mmCIF file of C-alpha atoms in Angstrom:
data_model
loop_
_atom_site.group_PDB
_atom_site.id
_atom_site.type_symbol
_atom_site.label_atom_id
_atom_site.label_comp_id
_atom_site.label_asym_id
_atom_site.label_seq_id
_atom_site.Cartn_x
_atom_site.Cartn_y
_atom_site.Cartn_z
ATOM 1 C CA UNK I 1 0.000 0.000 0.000
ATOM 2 C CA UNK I 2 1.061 3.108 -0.862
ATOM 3 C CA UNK I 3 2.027 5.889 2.173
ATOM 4 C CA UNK I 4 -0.121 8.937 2.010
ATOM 5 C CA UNK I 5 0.995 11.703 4.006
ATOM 6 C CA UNK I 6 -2.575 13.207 4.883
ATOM 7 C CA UNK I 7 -2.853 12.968 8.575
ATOM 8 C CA UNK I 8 0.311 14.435 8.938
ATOM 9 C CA UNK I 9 -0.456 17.055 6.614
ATOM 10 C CA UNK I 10 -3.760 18.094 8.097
ATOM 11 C CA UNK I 11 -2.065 18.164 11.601
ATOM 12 C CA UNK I 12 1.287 20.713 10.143
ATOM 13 C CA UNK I 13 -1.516 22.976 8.649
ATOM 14 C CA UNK I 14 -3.430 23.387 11.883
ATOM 15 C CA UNK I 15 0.045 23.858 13.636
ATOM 16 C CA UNK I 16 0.769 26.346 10.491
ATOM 17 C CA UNK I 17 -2.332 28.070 11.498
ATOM 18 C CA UNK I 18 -2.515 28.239 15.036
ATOM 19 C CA UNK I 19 -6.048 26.557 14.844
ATOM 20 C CA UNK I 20 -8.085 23.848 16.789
ATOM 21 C CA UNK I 21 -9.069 20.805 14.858
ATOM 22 C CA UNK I 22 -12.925 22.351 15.006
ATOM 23 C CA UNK I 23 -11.721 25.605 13.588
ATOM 24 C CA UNK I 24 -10.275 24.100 10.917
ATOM 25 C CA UNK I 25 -12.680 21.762 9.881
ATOM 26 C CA UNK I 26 -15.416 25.052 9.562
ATOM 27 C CA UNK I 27 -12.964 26.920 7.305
ATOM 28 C CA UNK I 28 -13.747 23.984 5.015
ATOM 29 C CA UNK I 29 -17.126 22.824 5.678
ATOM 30 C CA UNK I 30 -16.678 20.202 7.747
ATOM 31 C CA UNK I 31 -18.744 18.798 10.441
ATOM 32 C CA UNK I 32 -17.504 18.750 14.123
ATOM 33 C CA UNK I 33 -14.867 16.264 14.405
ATOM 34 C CA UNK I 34 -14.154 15.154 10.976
ATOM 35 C CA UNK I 35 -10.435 16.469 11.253
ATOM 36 C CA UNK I 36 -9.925 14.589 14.027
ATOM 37 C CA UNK I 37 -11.016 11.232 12.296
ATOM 38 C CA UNK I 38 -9.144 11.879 9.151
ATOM 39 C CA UNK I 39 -5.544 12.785 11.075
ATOM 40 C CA UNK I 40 -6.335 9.395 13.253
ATOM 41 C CA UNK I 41 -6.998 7.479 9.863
ATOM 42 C CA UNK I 42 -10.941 6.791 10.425
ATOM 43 C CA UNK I 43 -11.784 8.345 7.274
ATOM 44 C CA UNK I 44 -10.284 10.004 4.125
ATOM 45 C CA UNK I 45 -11.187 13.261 3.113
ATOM 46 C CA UNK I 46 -13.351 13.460 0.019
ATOM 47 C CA UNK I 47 -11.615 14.928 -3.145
ATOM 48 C CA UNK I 48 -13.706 18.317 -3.061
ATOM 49 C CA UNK I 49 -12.064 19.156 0.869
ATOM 50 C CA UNK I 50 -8.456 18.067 -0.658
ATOM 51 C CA UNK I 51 -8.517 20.565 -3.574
ATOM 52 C CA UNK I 52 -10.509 23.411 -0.852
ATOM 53 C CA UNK I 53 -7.335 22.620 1.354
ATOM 54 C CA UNK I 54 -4.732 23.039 -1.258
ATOM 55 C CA UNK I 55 -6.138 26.129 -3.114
ATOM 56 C CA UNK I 56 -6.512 27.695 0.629
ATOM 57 C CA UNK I 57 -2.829 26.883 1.642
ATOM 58 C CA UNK I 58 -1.445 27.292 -2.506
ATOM 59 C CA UNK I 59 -0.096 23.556 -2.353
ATOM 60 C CA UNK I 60 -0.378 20.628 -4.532
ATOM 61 C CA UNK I 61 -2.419 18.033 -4.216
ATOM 62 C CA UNK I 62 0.225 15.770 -5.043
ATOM 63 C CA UNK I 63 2.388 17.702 -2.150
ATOM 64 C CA UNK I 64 -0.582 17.368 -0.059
ATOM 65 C CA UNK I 65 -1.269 13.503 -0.372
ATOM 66 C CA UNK I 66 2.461 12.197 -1.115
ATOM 67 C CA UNK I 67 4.665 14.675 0.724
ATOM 68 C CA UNK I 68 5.742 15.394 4.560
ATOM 69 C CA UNK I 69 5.093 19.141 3.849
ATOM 70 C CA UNK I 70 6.974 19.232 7.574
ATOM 71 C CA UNK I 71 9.919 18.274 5.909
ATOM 72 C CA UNK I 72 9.987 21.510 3.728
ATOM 73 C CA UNK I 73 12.623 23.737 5.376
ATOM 74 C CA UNK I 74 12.268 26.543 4.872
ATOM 75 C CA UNK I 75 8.460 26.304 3.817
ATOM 76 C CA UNK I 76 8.871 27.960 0.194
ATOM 77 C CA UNK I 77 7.344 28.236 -3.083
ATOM 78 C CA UNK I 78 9.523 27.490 -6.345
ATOM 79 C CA UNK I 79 7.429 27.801 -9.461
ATOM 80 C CA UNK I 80 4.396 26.597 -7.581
ATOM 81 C CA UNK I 81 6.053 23.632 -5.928
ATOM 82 C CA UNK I 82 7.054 23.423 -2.169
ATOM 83 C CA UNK I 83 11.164 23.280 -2.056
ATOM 84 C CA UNK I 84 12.106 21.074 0.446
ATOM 85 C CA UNK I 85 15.721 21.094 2.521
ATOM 86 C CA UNK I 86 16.798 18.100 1.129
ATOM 87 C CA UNK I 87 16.578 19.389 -2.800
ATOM 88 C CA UNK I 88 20.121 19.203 -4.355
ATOM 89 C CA UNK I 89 20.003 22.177 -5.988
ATOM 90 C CA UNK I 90 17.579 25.017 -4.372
ATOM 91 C CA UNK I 91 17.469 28.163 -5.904
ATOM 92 C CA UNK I 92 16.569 31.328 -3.778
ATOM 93 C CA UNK I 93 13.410 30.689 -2.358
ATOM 94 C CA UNK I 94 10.488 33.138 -2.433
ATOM 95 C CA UNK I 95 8.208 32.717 0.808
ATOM 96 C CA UNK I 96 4.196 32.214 -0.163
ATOM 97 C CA UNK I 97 2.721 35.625 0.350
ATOM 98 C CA UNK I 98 -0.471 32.777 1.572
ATOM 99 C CA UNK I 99 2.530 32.049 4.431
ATOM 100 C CA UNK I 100 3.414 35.372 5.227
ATOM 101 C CA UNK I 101 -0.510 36.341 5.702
ATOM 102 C CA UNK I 102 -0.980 33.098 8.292
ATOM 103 C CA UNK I 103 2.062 34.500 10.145
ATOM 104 C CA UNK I 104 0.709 37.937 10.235
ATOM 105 C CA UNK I 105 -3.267 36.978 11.185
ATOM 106 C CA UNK I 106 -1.350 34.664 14.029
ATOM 107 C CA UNK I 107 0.404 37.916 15.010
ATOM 108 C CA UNK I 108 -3.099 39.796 15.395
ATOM 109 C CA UNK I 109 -4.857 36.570 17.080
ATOM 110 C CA UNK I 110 -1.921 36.640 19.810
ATOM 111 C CA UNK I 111 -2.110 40.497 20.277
ATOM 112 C CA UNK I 112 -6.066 40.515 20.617
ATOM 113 C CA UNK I 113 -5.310 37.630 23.170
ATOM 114 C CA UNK I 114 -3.330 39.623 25.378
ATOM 115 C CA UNK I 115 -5.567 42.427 24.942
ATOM 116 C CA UNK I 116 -8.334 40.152 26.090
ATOM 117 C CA UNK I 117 -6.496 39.254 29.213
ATOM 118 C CA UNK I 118 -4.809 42.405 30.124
ATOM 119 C CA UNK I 119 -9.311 43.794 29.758
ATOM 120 C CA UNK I 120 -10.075 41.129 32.229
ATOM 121 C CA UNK I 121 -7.310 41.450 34.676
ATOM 122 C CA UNK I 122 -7.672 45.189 34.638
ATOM 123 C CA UNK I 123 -4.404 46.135 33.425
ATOM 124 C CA UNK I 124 -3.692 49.575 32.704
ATOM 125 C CA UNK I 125 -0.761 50.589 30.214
ATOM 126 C CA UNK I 126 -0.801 53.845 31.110
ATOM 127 C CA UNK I 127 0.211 53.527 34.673
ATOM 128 C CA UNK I 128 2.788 50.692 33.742
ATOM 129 C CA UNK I 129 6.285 51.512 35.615
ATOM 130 C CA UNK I 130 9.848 50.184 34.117
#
């Protein structure tokens, strides 16, 4: 039998996003849960989710299905293939501008966080000494 890399996948992209399974499964019309059963091999997601994942994250389905996209290092886009570490001969690498908008919405989530908390524990900036 062939070795798909799918669970793995679907658990680096929720890492990549700084998502819970549940979240994740919404983005793409899934029903509660269904992440979890296809990363612990209960079920296999239907062509339709595969191609909504890819075009979300700009990857290849092939990359998606047949490749550890862990094992790309640094995550990187060369003529609309993922460059991985290993390649013999990578060229400059030009970082998804999908990547570099996940890294800055994880930026915002984090500072809305700690805006949350610093509201509920009554924290005032203002009066903040050094």
């Amino acid at each position: 039998m062939i070795k798909n890399y799918i669970p793995e996948n679907l658990r680096y992209l929720i890492t990549l996003e700084n998502s819970s399974m549940d979240e994740f499964g919404v983005r793409f019309e899934l029903g509660r849960g269904m992440i979890s059963q296809y990363i612990r091999k209960i079920a296999i997601p239907k062509l339709e989710t595969i191609q909504r994942i890819c075009l979300y994250f700009e990857i290849t389905i092939d990359d998606f299905v047949n490749k550890d996209l862990s094992a790309a290092k640094p995550y990187a886009v060369k003529q609309g293939q993922l460059s991985y570490s290993e390649d013999k001969e990578i060229e400059p690498y030009v970082i998804s501008p999908r990547y570099v908008e996940l890294l800055e919405k994880s930026i915002q989530d984090k500072e809305k966080i700690i805006k949350s908390l610093e509201e509920k524990l009554g924290v005032d900036k203002s009066n903040k000494t050094a």
